[in-house]
Amino acid sequence: FGGDGQWGVGFLVATPVYWRTSVSQQESATSRGETISVANTYDASYEEYLPTISLGRAFGEHRWGFSGSAVVHELSVSNASSLVRLPLGQIGSSTTQYHGRTVLVRIGAGWQWRRDTLALGATVCAPGIRVWHSGDRTDSALTSDPLTGTVTSVTGATSEYQMDLDAPASATAAIARSGENWSIEMDLTFQLGSSPRNVFPEYAESRTTVTGGLTTIDSVTISPVSSNRQSVLNGAAGFAHRVTDAWWAHAGFLSDRTPISDSQLFSRVDL
């Protein structure tokens, strides 16, 4: 838009990260006449959204652009476990569920130079500024030990279990070469790491213990869930070929090394 046709505006909603995992496990072991059975189920999903709006303008061979984006993290975890010990008759079960969302905003800038069959470009994004975070957590656990006559119940629930993830600074440099019916492009992206942070805060549960008719009530502290990011460098290369006047075929490959390091939340994963 614009009277001279040199202005451009764009809108994008990307999902650069999305995973869902589900685990169901059951094991039994026998030793010295005692049988122990353990069952566990785990379901989790995590996604990141990047709604972005951008504005750019051409100045001869150079093009400049600026963007504003929201970085939205969404996480949901559900876990249930049970334990049975025979012949002692010890029984235990527990469930945990927590959800969280973090919303950050960040700005970016880009530059491109183009002449004939060659183009160079670069983009930078500032660290995200958190504008919203929320979360909740519910827990329950019950153990019964007939040998000692003890029953223990642990419960907890809060809507203030707020997830706090970040959006680190990043920079990309790219080069492209094109012919009449083909083009090839390569780029490198650097993402800055960050120090360990508490993704979820410390959490307290209420514990009730009944032993021989005597009831005691106290609390159990759950440690915060922490995570940290490494500085990483990713690369990509792509090729395009004109099939017809109106259609192009594209192909490429990229490295996608996640910046999440050792973490209670994500473990160590290289995608």
PDB file of C-alpha atoms in Angstrom:
ATOM      1  CA  PHE A   1       0.000   0.000   0.000  1.00  0.00           C
ATOM      2  CA  GLY A   2       1.085   3.602  -0.302  1.00  0.00           C
ATOM      3  CA  GLY A   3       1.032   5.983  -3.218  1.00  0.00           C
ATOM      4  CA  ASP A   4       4.480   5.046  -4.522  1.00  0.00           C
ATOM      5  CA  GLY A   5       4.004   1.271  -4.128  1.00  0.00           C
ATOM      6  CA  GLN A   6       7.149   0.967  -2.004  1.00  0.00           C
ATOM      7  CA  TRP A   7       5.410   0.061   1.273  1.00  0.00           C
ATOM      8  CA  GLY A   8       4.542  -3.456   2.405  1.00  0.00           C
ATOM      9  CA  VAL A   9       2.724  -4.970   5.369  1.00  0.00           C
ATOM     10  CA  GLY A  10       2.628  -8.602   6.464  1.00  0.00           C
ATOM     11  CA  PHE A  11       0.968 -10.844   9.029  1.00  0.00           C
ATOM     12  CA  LEU A  12       2.095 -14.311  10.123  1.00  0.00           C
ATOM     13  CA  VAL A  13       1.082 -16.896  12.736  1.00  0.00           C
ATOM     14  CA  ALA A  14       3.806 -19.532  13.127  1.00  0.00           C
ATOM     15  CA  THR A  15       4.115 -22.525  15.450  1.00  0.00           C
ATOM     16  CA  PRO A  16       7.862 -23.150  15.617  1.00  0.00           C
ATOM     17  CA  VAL A  17       7.571 -25.622  18.517  1.00  0.00           C
ATOM     18  CA  TYR A  18       4.869 -28.224  19.081  1.00  0.00           C
ATOM     19  CA  TRP A  19       5.041 -31.600  20.790  1.00  0.00           C
ATOM     20  CA  ARG A  20       2.727 -34.015  22.510  1.00  0.00           C
ATOM     21  CA  THR A  21       3.802 -37.083  24.455  1.00  0.00           C
ATOM     22  CA  SER A  22       1.953 -39.902  26.178  1.00  0.00           C
ATOM     23  CA  VAL A  23       3.511 -42.690  28.266  1.00  0.00           C
ATOM     24  CA  SER A  24       1.831 -45.645  29.950  1.00  0.00           C
ATOM     25  CA  GLN A  25       4.029 -47.896  32.080  1.00  0.00           C
ATOM     26  CA  GLN A  26       3.406 -50.905  34.333  1.00  0.00           C
ATOM     27  CA  GLU A  27       6.023 -53.012  36.078  1.00  0.00           C
ATOM     28  CA  SER A  28       6.063 -55.812  38.638  1.00  0.00           C
ATOM     29  CA  ALA A  29       8.894 -57.364  40.639  1.00  0.00           C
ATOM     30  CA  THR A  30       9.045 -60.210  43.149  1.00  0.00           C
ATOM     31  CA  SER A  31      11.683 -60.604  45.855  1.00  0.00           C
ATOM     32  CA  ARG A  32      11.668 -62.777  49.001  1.00  0.00           C
ATOM     33  CA  GLY A  33       7.978 -63.506  48.682  1.00  0.00           C
ATOM     34  CA  GLU A  34       7.056 -59.850  48.259  1.00  0.00           C
ATOM     35  CA  THR A  35       5.482 -58.503  45.063  1.00  0.00           C
ATOM     36  CA  ILE A  36       5.680 -54.846  44.093  1.00  0.00           C
ATOM     37  CA  SER A  37       3.521 -53.494  41.259  1.00  0.00           C
ATOM     38  CA  VAL A  38       3.922 -49.974  39.899  1.00  0.00           C
ATOM     39  CA  ALA A  39       1.783 -48.253  37.250  1.00  0.00           C
ATOM     40  CA  ASN A  40       2.298 -44.821  35.768  1.00  0.00           C
ATOM     41  CA  THR A  41       0.649 -42.705  33.058  1.00  0.00           C
ATOM     42  CA  TYR A  42       2.004 -39.408  31.767  1.00  0.00           C
ATOM     43  CA  ASP A  43       0.505 -37.029  29.194  1.00  0.00           C
ATOM     44  CA  ALA A  44       1.968 -33.668  28.218  1.00  0.00           C
ATOM     45  CA  SER A  45       1.798 -31.123  25.439  1.00  0.00           C
ATOM     46  CA  TYR A  46       3.755 -27.949  24.733  1.00  0.00           C
ATOM     47  CA  GLU A  47       3.381 -25.414  21.944  1.00  0.00           C
ATOM     48  CA  GLU A  48       4.696 -21.994  21.059  1.00  0.00           C
ATOM     49  CA  TYR A  49       2.807 -19.511  18.876  1.00  0.00           C
ATOM     50  CA  LEU A  50       4.247 -16.449  17.139  1.00  0.00           C
ATOM     51  CA  PRO A  51       1.580 -14.084  15.775  1.00  0.00           C
ATOM     52  CA  THR A  52       3.547 -11.329  14.042  1.00  0.00           C
ATOM     53  CA  ILE A  53       2.732  -8.155  12.124  1.00  0.00           C
ATOM     54  CA  SER A  54       5.394  -6.348  10.121  1.00  0.00           C
ATOM     55  CA  LEU A  55       5.889  -3.200   8.069  1.00  0.00           C
ATOM     56  CA  GLY A  56       8.572  -2.554   5.455  1.00  0.00           C
ATOM     57  CA  ARG A  57       9.680  -0.059   2.849  1.00  0.00           C
ATOM     58  CA  ALA A  58      12.028  -0.171  -0.135  1.00  0.00           C
ATOM     59  CA  PHE A  59      14.750   2.427  -0.691  1.00  0.00           C
ATOM     60  CA  GLY A  60      16.307   1.607  -4.038  1.00  0.00           C
ATOM     61  CA  GLU A  61      18.332  -1.580  -3.678  1.00  0.00           C
ATOM     62  CA  HIS A  62      17.719  -1.682   0.069  1.00  0.00           C
ATOM     63  CA  ARG A  63      14.638  -2.783   1.993  1.00  0.00           C
ATOM     64  CA  TRP A  64      14.025  -2.145   5.678  1.00  0.00           C
ATOM     65  CA  GLY A  65      11.344  -3.679   7.852  1.00  0.00           C
ATOM     66  CA  PHE A  66      10.147  -3.719  11.450  1.00  0.00           C
ATOM     67  CA  SER A  67       7.949  -6.203  13.259  1.00  0.00           C
ATOM     68  CA  GLY A  68       6.040  -6.664  16.472  1.00  0.00           C
ATOM     69  CA  SER A  69       5.170 -10.149  17.667  1.00  0.00           C
ATOM     70  CA  ALA A  70       3.656 -12.003  20.593  1.00  0.00           C
ATOM     71  CA  VAL A  71       5.445 -15.120  21.862  1.00  0.00           C
ATOM     72  CA  VAL A  72       2.873 -17.438  23.445  1.00  0.00           C
ATOM     73  CA  HIS A  73       3.994 -20.522  25.406  1.00  0.00           C
ATOM     74  CA  GLU A  74       1.370 -23.151  26.351  1.00  0.00           C
ATOM     75  CA  LEU A  75       2.076 -26.199  28.538  1.00  0.00           C
ATOM     76  CA  SER A  76      -0.157 -28.931  29.969  1.00  0.00           C
ATOM     77  CA  VAL A  77       0.966 -31.937  32.053  1.00  0.00           C
ATOM     78  CA  SER A  78      -1.046 -34.768  33.625  1.00  0.00           C
ATOM     79  CA  ASN A  79       0.489 -37.612  35.621  1.00  0.00           C
ATOM     80  CA  ALA A  80      -0.980 -40.497  37.652  1.00  0.00           C
ATOM     81  CA  SER A  81       0.864 -43.234  39.569  1.00  0.00           C
ATOM     82  CA  SER A  82      -0.032 -46.193  41.762  1.00  0.00           C
ATOM     83  CA  LEU A  83       1.932 -48.620  43.968  1.00  0.00           C
ATOM     84  CA  VAL A  84       0.892 -51.945  45.509  1.00  0.00           C
ATOM     85  CA  ARG A  85       3.102 -54.079  47.794  1.00  0.00           C
ATOM     86  CA  LEU A  86       1.985 -57.598  48.718  1.00  0.00           C
ATOM     87  CA  PRO A  87       1.699 -59.373  51.128  1.00  0.00           C
ATOM     88  CA  LEU A  88       2.288 -56.331  53.321  1.00  0.00           C
ATOM     89  CA  GLY A  89      -0.717 -54.644  51.737  1.00  0.00           C
ATOM     90  CA  GLN A  90       0.884 -51.230  51.279  1.00  0.00           C
ATOM     91  CA  ILE A  91      -1.090 -49.177  48.760  1.00  0.00           C
ATOM     92  CA  GLY A  92      -0.284 -45.773  47.291  1.00  0.00           C
ATOM     93  CA  SER A  93      -1.636 -43.566  44.521  1.00  0.00           C
ATOM     94  CA  SER A  94      -1.008 -40.024  43.338  1.00  0.00           C
ATOM     95  CA  THR A  95      -2.120 -37.614  40.610  1.00  0.00           C
ATOM     96  CA  THR A  96      -0.628 -34.332  39.431  1.00  0.00           C
ATOM     97  CA  GLN A  97      -1.938 -31.878  36.870  1.00  0.00           C
ATOM     98  CA  TYR A  98      -0.590 -28.476  35.961  1.00  0.00           C
ATOM     99  CA  HIS A  99      -1.081 -26.024  33.127  1.00  0.00           C
ATOM    100  CA  GLY A 100       0.581 -22.769  32.224  1.00  0.00           C
ATOM    101  CA  ARG A 101       0.707 -19.954  29.707  1.00  0.00           C
ATOM    102  CA  THR A 102       3.268 -17.194  29.206  1.00  0.00           C
ATOM    103  CA  VAL A 103       2.778 -14.304  26.778  1.00  0.00           C
ATOM    104  CA  LEU A 104       5.660 -12.026  25.778  1.00  0.00           C
ATOM    105  CA  VAL A 105       5.973  -9.244  23.215  1.00  0.00           C
ATOM    106  CA  ARG A 106       9.095  -8.400  21.262  1.00  0.00           C
ATOM    107  CA  ILE A 107      10.189  -6.222  18.379  1.00  0.00           C
ATOM    108  CA  GLY A 108      12.361  -7.037  15.411  1.00  0.00           C
ATOM    109  CA  ALA A 109      14.082  -5.351  12.497  1.00  0.00           C
ATOM    110  CA  GLY A 110      15.211  -6.593   9.099  1.00  0.00           C
ATOM    111  CA  TRP A 111      17.311  -5.446   6.150  1.00  0.00           C
ATOM    112  CA  GLN A 112      17.710  -6.758   2.612  1.00  0.00           C
ATOM    113  CA  TRP A 113      19.938  -5.710  -0.268  1.00  0.00           C
ATOM    114  CA  ARG A 114      19.180  -6.965  -3.761  1.00  0.00           C
ATOM    115  CA  ARG A 115      20.974  -6.465  -7.073  1.00  0.00           C
ATOM    116  CA  ASP A 116      20.424  -8.517 -10.215  1.00  0.00           C
ATOM    117  CA  THR A 117      20.807 -12.193  -9.159  1.00  0.00           C
ATOM    118  CA  LEU A 118      22.208 -11.695  -5.655  1.00  0.00           C
ATOM    119  CA  ALA A 119      20.511 -10.800  -2.370  1.00  0.00           C
ATOM    120  CA  LEU A 120      21.779 -10.369   1.181  1.00  0.00           C
ATOM    121  CA  GLY A 121      19.646 -10.052   4.299  1.00  0.00           C
ATOM    122  CA  ALA A 122      19.690  -9.925   8.083  1.00  0.00           C
ATOM    123  CA  THR A 123      17.150  -9.803  10.898  1.00  0.00           C
ATOM    124  CA  VAL A 124      17.411  -9.233  14.642  1.00  0.00           C
ATOM    125  CA  CYS A 125      14.847  -9.766  17.406  1.00  0.00           C
ATOM    126  CA  ALA A 126      15.083  -8.230  20.851  1.00  0.00           C
ATOM    127  CA  PRO A 127      14.418 -10.315  23.989  1.00  0.00           C
ATOM    128  CA  GLY A 128      10.728 -10.689  24.764  1.00  0.00           C
ATOM    129  CA  ILE A 129       9.042  -8.669  27.501  1.00  0.00           C
ATOM    130  CA  ARG A 130       6.546 -10.640  29.565  1.00  0.00           C
ATOM    131  CA  VAL A 131       3.054  -9.154  29.581  1.00  0.00           C
ATOM    132  CA  TRP A 132       1.064 -12.080  30.959  1.00  0.00           C
ATOM    133  CA  HIS A 133       1.598 -15.383  32.702  1.00  0.00           C
ATOM    134  CA  SER A 134      -0.825 -17.740  34.390  1.00  0.00           C
ATOM    135  CA  GLY A 135      -1.117 -21.327  35.545  1.00  0.00           C
ATOM    136  CA  ASP A 136      -2.738 -23.747  37.945  1.00  0.00           C
ATOM    137  CA  ARG A 137      -1.870 -26.988  39.692  1.00  0.00           C
ATOM    138  CA  THR A 138      -3.756 -29.738  41.526  1.00  0.00           C
ATOM    139  CA  ASP A 139      -2.247 -32.681  43.410  1.00  0.00           C
ATOM    140  CA  SER A 140      -3.541 -35.591  45.426  1.00  0.00           C
ATOM    141  CA  ALA A 141      -1.790 -38.562  46.989  1.00  0.00           C
ATOM    142  CA  LEU A 142      -2.934 -41.335  49.317  1.00  0.00           C
ATOM    143  CA  THR A 143      -0.856 -44.052  51.006  1.00  0.00           C
ATOM    144  CA  SER A 144      -2.015 -46.793  53.350  1.00  0.00           C
ATOM    145  CA  ASP A 145       0.295 -49.033  55.388  1.00  0.00           C
ATOM    146  CA  PRO A 146      -1.593 -51.701  57.392  1.00  0.00           C
ATOM    147  CA  LEU A 147       1.649 -52.892  58.969  1.00  0.00           C
ATOM    148  CA  THR A 148       2.061 -49.610  60.856  1.00  0.00           C
ATOM    149  CA  GLY A 149      -1.607 -48.605  60.794  1.00  0.00           C
ATOM    150  CA  THR A 150      -0.760 -45.337  59.044  1.00  0.00           C
ATOM    151  CA  VAL A 151      -2.817 -43.548  56.409  1.00  0.00           C
ATOM    152  CA  THR A 152      -1.389 -40.413  54.766  1.00  0.00           C
ATOM    153  CA  SER A 153      -3.235 -38.019  52.478  1.00  0.00           C
ATOM    154  CA  VAL A 154      -1.575 -35.151  50.614  1.00  0.00           C
ATOM    155  CA  THR A 155      -3.613 -32.579  48.680  1.00  0.00           C
ATOM    156  CA  GLY A 156      -2.940 -29.260  47.014  1.00  0.00           C
ATOM    157  CA  ALA A 157      -4.535 -26.882  44.562  1.00  0.00           C
ATOM    158  CA  THR A 158      -3.685 -23.388  43.394  1.00  0.00           C
ATOM    159  CA  SER A 159      -4.521 -21.057  40.547  1.00  0.00           C
ATOM    160  CA  GLU A 160      -1.346 -19.026  41.199  1.00  0.00           C
ATOM    161  CA  TYR A 161       1.099 -21.581  39.797  1.00  0.00           C
ATOM    162  CA  GLN A 162       2.263 -19.194  37.094  1.00  0.00           C
ATOM    163  CA  MET A 163       4.522 -20.377  34.286  1.00  0.00           C
ATOM    164  CA  ASP A 164       7.350 -18.040  33.338  1.00  0.00           C
ATOM    165  CA  LEU A 165       9.191 -18.877  30.097  1.00  0.00           C
ATOM    166  CA  ASP A 166      11.342 -16.464  28.100  1.00  0.00           C
ATOM    167  CA  ALA A 167      11.883 -15.395  24.482  1.00  0.00           C
ATOM    168  CA  PRO A 168      15.623 -14.784  24.033  1.00  0.00           C
ATOM    169  CA  ALA A 169      17.262 -12.448  21.533  1.00  0.00           C
ATOM    170  CA  SER A 170      18.094 -13.859  18.105  1.00  0.00           C
ATOM    171  CA  ALA A 171      19.781 -12.800  14.871  1.00  0.00           C
ATOM    172  CA  THR A 172      19.787 -14.240  11.336  1.00  0.00           C
ATOM    173  CA  ALA A 173      22.011 -13.587   8.302  1.00  0.00           C
ATOM    174  CA  ALA A 174      21.143 -14.928   4.842  1.00  0.00           C
ATOM    175  CA  ILE A 175      22.410 -14.938   1.262  1.00  0.00           C
ATOM    176  CA  ALA A 176      20.496 -15.910  -1.894  1.00  0.00           C
ATOM    177  CA  ARG A 177      21.457 -16.351  -5.533  1.00  0.00           C
ATOM    178  CA  SER A 178      18.910 -16.695  -8.323  1.00  0.00           C
ATOM    179  CA  GLY A 179      18.737 -17.432 -12.030  1.00  0.00           C
ATOM    180  CA  GLU A 180      15.913 -17.246 -14.521  1.00  0.00           C
ATOM    181  CA  ASN A 181      14.347 -20.528 -13.384  1.00  0.00           C
ATOM    182  CA  TRP A 182      16.107 -21.325 -10.101  1.00  0.00           C
ATOM    183  CA  SER A 183      17.243 -19.893  -6.786  1.00  0.00           C
ATOM    184  CA  ILE A 184      19.327 -21.065  -3.841  1.00  0.00           C
ATOM    185  CA  GLU A 185      19.492 -19.647  -0.321  1.00  0.00           C
ATOM    186  CA  MET A 186      21.502 -20.228   2.857  1.00  0.00           C
ATOM    187  CA  ASP A 187      21.128 -18.701   6.298  1.00  0.00           C
ATOM    188  CA  LEU A 188      22.496 -18.881   9.851  1.00  0.00           C
ATOM    189  CA  THR A 189      20.522 -18.064  13.002  1.00  0.00           C
ATOM    190  CA  PHE A 190      22.010 -17.399  16.435  1.00  0.00           C
ATOM    191  CA  GLN A 191      19.867 -17.494  19.569  1.00  0.00           C
ATOM    192  CA  LEU A 192      21.213 -16.154  22.831  1.00  0.00           C
ATOM    193  CA  GLY A 193      21.078 -18.317  25.949  1.00  0.00           C
ATOM    194  CA  SER A 194      19.767 -17.348  29.353  1.00  0.00           C
ATOM    195  CA  SER A 195      20.606 -18.210  32.941  1.00  0.00           C
ATOM    196  CA  PRO A 196      18.593 -20.783  34.948  1.00  0.00           C
ATOM    197  CA  ARG A 197      15.137 -19.573  35.892  1.00  0.00           C
ATOM    198  CA  ASN A 198      12.189 -20.910  37.858  1.00  0.00           C
ATOM    199  CA  VAL A 199       9.620 -21.777  35.213  1.00  0.00           C
ATOM    200  CA  PHE A 200       7.141 -22.671  37.956  1.00  0.00           C
ATOM    201  CA  PRO A 201       7.409 -21.357  41.534  1.00  0.00           C
ATOM    202  CA  GLU A 202       7.738 -23.268  44.791  1.00  0.00           C
ATOM    203  CA  TYR A 203       4.540 -24.969  45.847  1.00  0.00           C
ATOM    204  CA  ALA A 204       3.085 -26.158  49.187  1.00  0.00           C
ATOM    205  CA  GLU A 205       0.757 -29.118  49.761  1.00  0.00           C
ATOM    206  CA  SER A 206      -1.233 -30.023  52.850  1.00  0.00           C
ATOM    207  CA  ARG A 207      -0.441 -33.421  54.431  1.00  0.00           C
ATOM    208  CA  THR A 208      -2.718 -35.263  56.849  1.00  0.00           C
ATOM    209  CA  THR A 209      -1.399 -38.349  58.637  1.00  0.00           C
ATOM    210  CA  VAL A 210      -3.489 -40.730  60.753  1.00  0.00           C
ATOM    211  CA  THR A 211      -1.579 -43.240  62.900  1.00  0.00           C
ATOM    212  CA  GLY A 212      -3.414 -45.327  65.506  1.00  0.00           C
ATOM    213  CA  GLY A 213      -6.209 -42.792  65.731  1.00  0.00           C
ATOM    214  CA  LEU A 214      -3.806 -39.833  66.101  1.00  0.00           C
ATOM    215  CA  THR A 215      -4.145 -37.192  63.393  1.00  0.00           C
ATOM    216  CA  THR A 216      -1.364 -34.749  62.457  1.00  0.00           C
ATOM    217  CA  ILE A 217      -1.493 -32.028  59.820  1.00  0.00           C
ATOM    218  CA  ASP A 218       1.520 -30.312  58.271  1.00  0.00           C
ATOM    219  CA  SER A 219       2.709 -29.153  54.852  1.00  0.00           C
ATOM    220  CA  VAL A 220       5.011 -30.493  52.150  1.00  0.00           C
ATOM    221  CA  THR A 221       7.070 -28.118  50.010  1.00  0.00           C
ATOM    222  CA  ILE A 222       7.446 -28.936  46.305  1.00  0.00           C
ATOM    223  CA  SER A 223      10.633 -27.474  44.830  1.00  0.00           C
ATOM    224  CA  PRO A 224      10.333 -24.995  41.958  1.00  0.00           C
ATOM    225  CA  VAL A 225      10.566 -26.296  38.402  1.00  0.00           C
ATOM    226  CA  SER A 226      13.648 -24.785  36.792  1.00  0.00           C
ATOM    227  CA  SER A 227      14.978 -24.526  33.257  1.00  0.00           C
ATOM    228  CA  ASN A 228      17.763 -22.823  31.348  1.00  0.00           C
ATOM    229  CA  ARG A 229      18.616 -22.077  27.720  1.00  0.00           C
ATOM    230  CA  GLN A 230      21.871 -22.573  25.867  1.00  0.00           C
ATOM    231  CA  SER A 231      23.181 -20.262  23.167  1.00  0.00           C
ATOM    232  CA  VAL A 232      22.747 -22.113  19.865  1.00  0.00           C
ATOM    233  CA  LEU A 233      23.560 -21.652  16.180  1.00  0.00           C
ATOM    234  CA  ASN A 234      21.271 -23.150  13.522  1.00  0.00           C
ATOM    235  CA  GLY A 235      21.693 -23.211   9.754  1.00  0.00           C
ATOM    236  CA  ALA A 236      19.456 -23.800   6.728  1.00  0.00           C
ATOM    237  CA  ALA A 237      19.738 -24.164   2.960  1.00  0.00           C
ATOM    238  CA  GLY A 238      17.032 -24.218   0.306  1.00  0.00           C
ATOM    239  CA  PHE A 239      16.598 -24.581  -3.430  1.00  0.00           C
ATOM    240  CA  ALA A 240      13.753 -23.580  -5.749  1.00  0.00           C
ATOM    241  CA  HIS A 241      13.079 -24.386  -9.401  1.00  0.00           C
ATOM    242  CA  ARG A 242      10.434 -22.965 -11.725  1.00  0.00           C
ATOM    243  CA  VAL A 243       8.116 -25.741 -12.914  1.00  0.00           C
ATOM    244  CA  THR A 244       5.762 -23.583 -14.987  1.00  0.00           C
ATOM    245  CA  ASP A 245       5.187 -19.864 -15.366  1.00  0.00           C
ATOM    246  CA  ALA A 246       2.922 -19.902 -12.298  1.00  0.00           C
ATOM    247  CA  TRP A 247       4.478 -22.682 -10.151  1.00  0.00           C
ATOM    248  CA  TRP A 248       7.770 -23.203  -8.339  1.00  0.00           C
ATOM    249  CA  ALA A 249       9.036 -26.312  -6.526  1.00  0.00           C
ATOM    250  CA  HIS A 250      10.924 -25.784  -3.257  1.00  0.00           C
ATOM    251  CA  ALA A 251      13.142 -28.079  -1.175  1.00  0.00           C
ATOM    252  CA  GLY A 252      15.540 -27.563   1.708  1.00  0.00           C
ATOM    253  CA  PHE A 253      16.998 -28.731   4.977  1.00  0.00           C
ATOM    254  CA  LEU A 254      17.758 -27.110   8.320  1.00  0.00           C
ATOM    255  CA  SER A 255      19.300 -27.867  11.662  1.00  0.00           C
ATOM    256  CA  ASP A 256      16.930 -27.391  14.564  1.00  0.00           C
ATOM    257  CA  ARG A 257      18.913 -27.727  17.755  1.00  0.00           C
ATOM    258  CA  THR A 258      16.699 -26.749  20.642  1.00  0.00           C
ATOM    259  CA  PRO A 259      18.150 -24.136  23.022  1.00  0.00           C
ATOM    260  CA  ILE A 260      16.666 -25.891  26.081  1.00  0.00           C
ATOM    261  CA  SER A 261      19.415 -27.488  28.181  1.00  0.00           C
ATOM    262  CA  ASP A 262      19.110 -29.757  31.238  1.00  0.00           C
ATOM    263  CA  SER A 263      15.745 -28.950  32.731  1.00  0.00           C
ATOM    264  CA  GLN A 264      13.091 -30.439  34.984  1.00  0.00           C
ATOM    265  CA  LEU A 265      10.537 -29.220  32.460  1.00  0.00           C
ATOM    266  CA  PHE A 266      11.852 -30.387  29.092  1.00  0.00           C
ATOM    267  CA  SER A 267      14.804 -32.737  29.876  1.00  0.00           C
ATOM    268  CA  ARG A 268      17.614 -32.761  27.333  1.00  0.00           C
ATOM    269  CA  VAL A 269      16.255 -32.969  23.797  1.00  0.00           C
ATOM    270  CA  ASP A 270      17.965 -32.282  20.466  1.00  0.00           C
ATOM    271  CA  LEU A 271      15.398 -32.020  17.688  1.00  0.00           C
TER     272      LEU A 271
END
